[in-house]
mmCIF file of C-alpha atoms in Angstrom:
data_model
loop_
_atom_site.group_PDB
_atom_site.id
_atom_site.type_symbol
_atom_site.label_atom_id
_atom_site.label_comp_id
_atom_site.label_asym_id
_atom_site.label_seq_id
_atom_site.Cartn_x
_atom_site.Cartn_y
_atom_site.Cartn_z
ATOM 1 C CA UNK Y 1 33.102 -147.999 20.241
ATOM 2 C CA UNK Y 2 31.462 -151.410 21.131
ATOM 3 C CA UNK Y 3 30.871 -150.385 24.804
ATOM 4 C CA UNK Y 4 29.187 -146.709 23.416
ATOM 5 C CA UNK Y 5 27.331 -148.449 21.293
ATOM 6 C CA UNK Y 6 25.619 -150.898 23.962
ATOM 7 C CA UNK Y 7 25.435 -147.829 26.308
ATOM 8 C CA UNK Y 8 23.380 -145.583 23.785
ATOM 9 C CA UNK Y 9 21.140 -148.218 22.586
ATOM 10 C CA UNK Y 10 20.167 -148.873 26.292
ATOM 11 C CA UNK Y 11 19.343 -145.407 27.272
ATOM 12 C CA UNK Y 12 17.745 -144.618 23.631
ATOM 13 C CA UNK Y 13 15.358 -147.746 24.760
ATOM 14 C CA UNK Y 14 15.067 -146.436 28.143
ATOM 15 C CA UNK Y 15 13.927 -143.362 26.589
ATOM 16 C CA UNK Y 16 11.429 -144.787 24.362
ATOM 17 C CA UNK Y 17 9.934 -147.005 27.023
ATOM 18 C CA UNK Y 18 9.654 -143.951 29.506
ATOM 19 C CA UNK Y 19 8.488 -141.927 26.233
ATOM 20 C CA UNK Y 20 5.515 -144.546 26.037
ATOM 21 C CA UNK Y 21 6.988 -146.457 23.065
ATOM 22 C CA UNK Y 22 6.668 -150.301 22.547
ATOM 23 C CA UNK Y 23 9.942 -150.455 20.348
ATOM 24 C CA UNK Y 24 11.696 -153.718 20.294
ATOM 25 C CA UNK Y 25 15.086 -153.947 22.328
ATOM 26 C CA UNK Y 26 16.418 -156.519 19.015
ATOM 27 C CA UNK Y 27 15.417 -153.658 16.896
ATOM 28 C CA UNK Y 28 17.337 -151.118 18.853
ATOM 29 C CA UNK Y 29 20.656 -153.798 19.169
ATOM 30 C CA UNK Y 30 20.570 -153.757 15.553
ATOM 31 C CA UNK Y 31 20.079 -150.377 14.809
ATOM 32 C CA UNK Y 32 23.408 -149.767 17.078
ATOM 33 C CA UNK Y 33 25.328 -152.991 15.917
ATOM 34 C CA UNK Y 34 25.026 -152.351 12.441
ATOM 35 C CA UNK Y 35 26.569 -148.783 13.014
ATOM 36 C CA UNK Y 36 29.471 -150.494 14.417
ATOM 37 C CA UNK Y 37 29.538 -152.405 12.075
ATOM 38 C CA UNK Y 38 29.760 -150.399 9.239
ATOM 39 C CA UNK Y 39 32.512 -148.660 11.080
ATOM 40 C CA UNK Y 40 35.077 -150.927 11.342
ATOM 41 C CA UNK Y 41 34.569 -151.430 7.486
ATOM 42 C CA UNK Y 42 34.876 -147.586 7.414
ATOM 43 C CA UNK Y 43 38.521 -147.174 9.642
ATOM 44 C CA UNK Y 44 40.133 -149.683 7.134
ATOM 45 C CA UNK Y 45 39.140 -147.343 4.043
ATOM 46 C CA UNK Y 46 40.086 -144.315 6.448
ATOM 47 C CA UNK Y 47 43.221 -146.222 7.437
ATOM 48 C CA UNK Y 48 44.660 -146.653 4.227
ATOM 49 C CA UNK Y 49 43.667 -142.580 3.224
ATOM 50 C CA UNK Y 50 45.695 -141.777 6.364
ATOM 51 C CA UNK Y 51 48.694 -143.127 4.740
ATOM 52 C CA UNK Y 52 48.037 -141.932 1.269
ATOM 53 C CA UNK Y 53 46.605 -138.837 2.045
ATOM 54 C CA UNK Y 54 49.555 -136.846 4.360
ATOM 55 C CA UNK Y 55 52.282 -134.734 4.834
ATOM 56 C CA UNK Y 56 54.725 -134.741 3.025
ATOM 57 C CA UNK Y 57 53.576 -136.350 0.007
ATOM 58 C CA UNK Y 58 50.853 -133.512 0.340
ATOM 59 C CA UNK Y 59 51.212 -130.222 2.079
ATOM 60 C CA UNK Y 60 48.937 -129.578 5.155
ATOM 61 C CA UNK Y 61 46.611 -127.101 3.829
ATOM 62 C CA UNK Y 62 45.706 -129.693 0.789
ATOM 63 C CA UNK Y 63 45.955 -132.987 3.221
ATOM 64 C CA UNK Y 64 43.450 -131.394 5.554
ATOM 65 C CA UNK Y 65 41.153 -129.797 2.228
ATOM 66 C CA UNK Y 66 41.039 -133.396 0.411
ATOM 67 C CA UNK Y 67 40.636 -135.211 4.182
ATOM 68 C CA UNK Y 68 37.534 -133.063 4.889
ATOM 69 C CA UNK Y 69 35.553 -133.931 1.225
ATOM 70 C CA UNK Y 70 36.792 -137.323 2.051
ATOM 71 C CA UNK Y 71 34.247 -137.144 5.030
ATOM 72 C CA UNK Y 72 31.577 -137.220 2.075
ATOM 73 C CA UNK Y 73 32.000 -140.655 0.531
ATOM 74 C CA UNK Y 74 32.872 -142.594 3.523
ATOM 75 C CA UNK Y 75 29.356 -141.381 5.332
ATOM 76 C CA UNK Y 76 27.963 -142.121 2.593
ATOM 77 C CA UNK Y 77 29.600 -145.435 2.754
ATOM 78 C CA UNK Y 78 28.784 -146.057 6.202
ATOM 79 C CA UNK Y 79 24.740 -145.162 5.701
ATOM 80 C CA UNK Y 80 25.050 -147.263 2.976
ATOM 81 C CA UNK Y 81 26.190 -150.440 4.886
ATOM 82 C CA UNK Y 82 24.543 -149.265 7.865
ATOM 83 C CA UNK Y 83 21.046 -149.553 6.166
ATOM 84 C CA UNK Y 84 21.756 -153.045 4.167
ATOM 85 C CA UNK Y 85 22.581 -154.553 7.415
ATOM 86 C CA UNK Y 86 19.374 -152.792 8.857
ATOM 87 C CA UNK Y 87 16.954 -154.208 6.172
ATOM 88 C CA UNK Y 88 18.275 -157.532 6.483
ATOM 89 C CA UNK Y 89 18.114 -157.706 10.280
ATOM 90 C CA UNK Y 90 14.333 -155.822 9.970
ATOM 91 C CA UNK Y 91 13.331 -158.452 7.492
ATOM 92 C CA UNK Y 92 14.241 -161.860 9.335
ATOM 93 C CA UNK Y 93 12.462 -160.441 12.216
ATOM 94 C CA UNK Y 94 9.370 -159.600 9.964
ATOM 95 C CA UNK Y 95 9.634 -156.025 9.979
ATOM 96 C CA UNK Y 96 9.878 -153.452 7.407
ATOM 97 C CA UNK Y 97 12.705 -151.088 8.013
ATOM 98 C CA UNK Y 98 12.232 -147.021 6.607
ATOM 99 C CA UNK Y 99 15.761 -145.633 6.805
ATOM 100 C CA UNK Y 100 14.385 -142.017 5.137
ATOM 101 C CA UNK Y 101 11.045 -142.103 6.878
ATOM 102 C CA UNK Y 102 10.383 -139.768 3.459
ATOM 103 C CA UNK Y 103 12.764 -137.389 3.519
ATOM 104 C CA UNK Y 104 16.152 -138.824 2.278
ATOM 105 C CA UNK Y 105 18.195 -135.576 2.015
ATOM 106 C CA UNK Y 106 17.284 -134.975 5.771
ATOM 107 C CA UNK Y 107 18.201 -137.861 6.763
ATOM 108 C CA UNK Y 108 21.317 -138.065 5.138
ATOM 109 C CA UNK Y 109 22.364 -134.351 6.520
ATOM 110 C CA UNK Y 110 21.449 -135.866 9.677
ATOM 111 C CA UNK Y 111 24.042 -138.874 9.418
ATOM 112 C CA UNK Y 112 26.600 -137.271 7.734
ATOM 113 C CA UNK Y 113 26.613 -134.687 10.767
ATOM 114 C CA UNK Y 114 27.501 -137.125 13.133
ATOM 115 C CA UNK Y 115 29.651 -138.973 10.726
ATOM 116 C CA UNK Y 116 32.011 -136.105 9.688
ATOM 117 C CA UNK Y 117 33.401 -135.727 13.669
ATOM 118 C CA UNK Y 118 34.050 -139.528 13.635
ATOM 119 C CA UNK Y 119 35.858 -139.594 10.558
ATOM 120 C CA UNK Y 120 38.101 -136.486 12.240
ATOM 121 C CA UNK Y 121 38.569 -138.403 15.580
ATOM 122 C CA UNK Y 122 39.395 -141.497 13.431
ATOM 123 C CA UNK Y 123 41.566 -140.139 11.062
ATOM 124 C CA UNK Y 124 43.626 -138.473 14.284
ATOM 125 C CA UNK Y 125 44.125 -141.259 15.575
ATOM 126 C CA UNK Y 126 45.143 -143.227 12.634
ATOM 127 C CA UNK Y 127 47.884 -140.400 12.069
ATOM 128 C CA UNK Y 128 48.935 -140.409 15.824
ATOM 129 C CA UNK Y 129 49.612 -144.072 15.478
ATOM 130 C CA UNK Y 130 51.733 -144.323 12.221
ATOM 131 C CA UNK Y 131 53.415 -141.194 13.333
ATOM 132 C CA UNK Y 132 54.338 -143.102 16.610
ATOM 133 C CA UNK Y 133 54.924 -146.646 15.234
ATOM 134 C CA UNK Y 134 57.379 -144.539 12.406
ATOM 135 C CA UNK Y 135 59.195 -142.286 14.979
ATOM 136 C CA UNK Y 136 60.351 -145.636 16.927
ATOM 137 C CA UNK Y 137 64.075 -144.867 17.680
ATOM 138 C CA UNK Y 138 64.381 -149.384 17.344
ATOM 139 C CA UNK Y 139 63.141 -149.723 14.168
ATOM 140 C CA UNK Y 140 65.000 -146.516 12.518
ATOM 141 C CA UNK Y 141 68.083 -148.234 13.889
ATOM 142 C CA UNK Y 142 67.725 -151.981 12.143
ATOM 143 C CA UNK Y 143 65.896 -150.275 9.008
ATOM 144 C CA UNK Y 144 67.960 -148.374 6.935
ATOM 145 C CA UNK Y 145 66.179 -145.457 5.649
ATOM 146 C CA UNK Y 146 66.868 -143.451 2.361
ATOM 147 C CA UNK Y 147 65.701 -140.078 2.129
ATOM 148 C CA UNK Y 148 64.877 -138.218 -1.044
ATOM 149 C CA UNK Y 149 63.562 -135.048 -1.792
ATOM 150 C CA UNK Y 150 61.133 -134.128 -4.245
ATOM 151 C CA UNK Y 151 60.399 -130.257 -4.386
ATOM 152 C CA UNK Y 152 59.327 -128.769 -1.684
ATOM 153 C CA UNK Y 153 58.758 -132.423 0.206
ATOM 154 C CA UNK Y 154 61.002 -135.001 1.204
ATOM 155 C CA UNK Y 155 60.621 -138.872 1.811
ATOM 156 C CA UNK Y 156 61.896 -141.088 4.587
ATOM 157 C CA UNK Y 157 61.249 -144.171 2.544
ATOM 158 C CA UNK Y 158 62.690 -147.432 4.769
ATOM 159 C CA UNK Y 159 64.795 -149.651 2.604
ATOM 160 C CA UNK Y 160 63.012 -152.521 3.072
ATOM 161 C CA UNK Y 161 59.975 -151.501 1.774
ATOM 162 C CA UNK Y 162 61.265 -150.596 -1.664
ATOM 163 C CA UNK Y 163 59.763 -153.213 -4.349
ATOM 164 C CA UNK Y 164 62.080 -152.264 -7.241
ATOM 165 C CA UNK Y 165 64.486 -149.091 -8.881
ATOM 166 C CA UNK Y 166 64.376 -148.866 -12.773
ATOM 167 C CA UNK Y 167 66.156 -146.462 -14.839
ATOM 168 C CA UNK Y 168 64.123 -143.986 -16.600
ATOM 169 C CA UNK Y 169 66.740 -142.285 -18.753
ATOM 170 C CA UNK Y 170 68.487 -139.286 -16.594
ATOM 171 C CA UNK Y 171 66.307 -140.561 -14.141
ATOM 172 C CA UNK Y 172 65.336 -143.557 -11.640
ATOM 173 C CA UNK Y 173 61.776 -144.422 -10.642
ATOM 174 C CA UNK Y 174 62.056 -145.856 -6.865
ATOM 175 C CA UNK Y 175 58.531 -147.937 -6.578
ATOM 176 C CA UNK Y 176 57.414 -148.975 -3.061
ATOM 177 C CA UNK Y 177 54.225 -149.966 -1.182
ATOM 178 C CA UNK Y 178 52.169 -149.127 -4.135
ATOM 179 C CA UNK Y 179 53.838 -145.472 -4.740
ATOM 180 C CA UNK Y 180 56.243 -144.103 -7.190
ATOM 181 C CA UNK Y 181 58.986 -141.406 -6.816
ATOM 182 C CA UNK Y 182 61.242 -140.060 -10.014
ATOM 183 C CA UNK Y 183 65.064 -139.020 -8.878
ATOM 184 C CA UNK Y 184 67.350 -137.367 -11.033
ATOM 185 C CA UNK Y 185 70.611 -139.582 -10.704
ATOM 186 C CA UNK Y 186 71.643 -142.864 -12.271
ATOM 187 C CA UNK Y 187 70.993 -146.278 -10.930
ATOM 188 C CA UNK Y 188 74.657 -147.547 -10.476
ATOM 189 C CA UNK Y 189 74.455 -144.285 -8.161
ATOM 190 C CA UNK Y 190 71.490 -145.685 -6.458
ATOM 191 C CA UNK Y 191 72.319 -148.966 -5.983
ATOM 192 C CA UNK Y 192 74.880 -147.751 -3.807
ATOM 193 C CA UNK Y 193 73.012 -145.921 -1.700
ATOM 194 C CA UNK Y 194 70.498 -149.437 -1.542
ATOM 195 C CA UNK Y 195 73.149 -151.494 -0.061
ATOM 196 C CA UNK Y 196 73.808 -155.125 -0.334
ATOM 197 C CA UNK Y 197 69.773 -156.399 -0.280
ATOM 198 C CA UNK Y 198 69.322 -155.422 -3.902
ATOM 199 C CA UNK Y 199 70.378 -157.569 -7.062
ATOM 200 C CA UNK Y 200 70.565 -155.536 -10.262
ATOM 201 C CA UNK Y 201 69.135 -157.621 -13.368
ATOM 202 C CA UNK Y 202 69.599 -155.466 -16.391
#
């Protein structure tokens, strides 16, 4: 991303030079560098939707529905931090910067059009590499995994990431990594299936 961005602010200032324009080369490095910028600020919020956001906690159709309006807020997050870093830059360098040029809807259709296939290619990519770093045949065999179904979906949870199982009548409420799952069976059955790592304490 770093390389594309130093490759299309040189031939956007080619361009403008050959177009007759006296732009700035700083003003075009930080027009590009505070898009990358913003970015990398961007894939950790996409990052973390990647993993909340998929199969099987939520079935394609849905995953790919709630990914796509998810598109919205983070371009909106990335103009937003793209154009702080912008008026910042612009002002030490005694410059005034107009992100809207008048016309903020247009503008904003115009980011958000570029932003929505980055978001897709990011968000791939993201999945590609959990799916990969997941399906590693070394770390299924020295992390014992418990699987539980919940309707239609089922859950390779590893044991080591499990925080804590508490009883919840007829019930046990597995909590790990910031996510909850209820399981109809008791916990003496449970802490069988946990193993040896797990002390219970009521």
């Amino acid at each position: 991303a770093a390389v594309q961005g130093a490759v299309n602010g040189v031939s956007r200032l080619a361009d403008l030079r050959g177009a007759g324009s006296d732009v700035a080369g700083w003003m075009i490095a930080v027009d590009e560098s505070s898009s990358f910028l913003s970015w990398l600020i961007c894939m950790v919020v996409i990052w973390r939707l990647v993993a909340v956001l998929r199969p099987p906690l939520l079935r394609w159709p849905l995953a790919i529905l709630v990914h796509a309006l998810a598109t919205i807020p983070v371009s909106l997050l990335h103009i937003g931090l793209m154009v702080a870093l912008r008026e910042g830059a612009y002002a030490l360098g005694g410059v005034e910067y107009d992100f809207a040029h008048g016309w903020l809807w247009t503008e904003l259709v115009y980011e958000y059009r570029k932003d929505a296939p980055v978001y897709g290619l990011l968000a791939s990519a993201f999945a590609a590499i959990r799916w990969v770093t997941r399906a590693t045949p070394d770390a299924a065999a020295q992390t014992p995994v418990l699987t539980l179904q919940d309707g239609r979906a089922r859950h390779r949870i590893p044991v080591d990431t499990i925080d804590l199982v508490e009883a919840a009548g007829n019930y046990v409420t597995i909590h790990w990594q910031g996510q909850e799952l209820l399981q109809r069976t008791t916990l003496a059955a449970m802490a069988g299936r946990l193993g040896n790592g797990f002390a219970r304490i009521h």
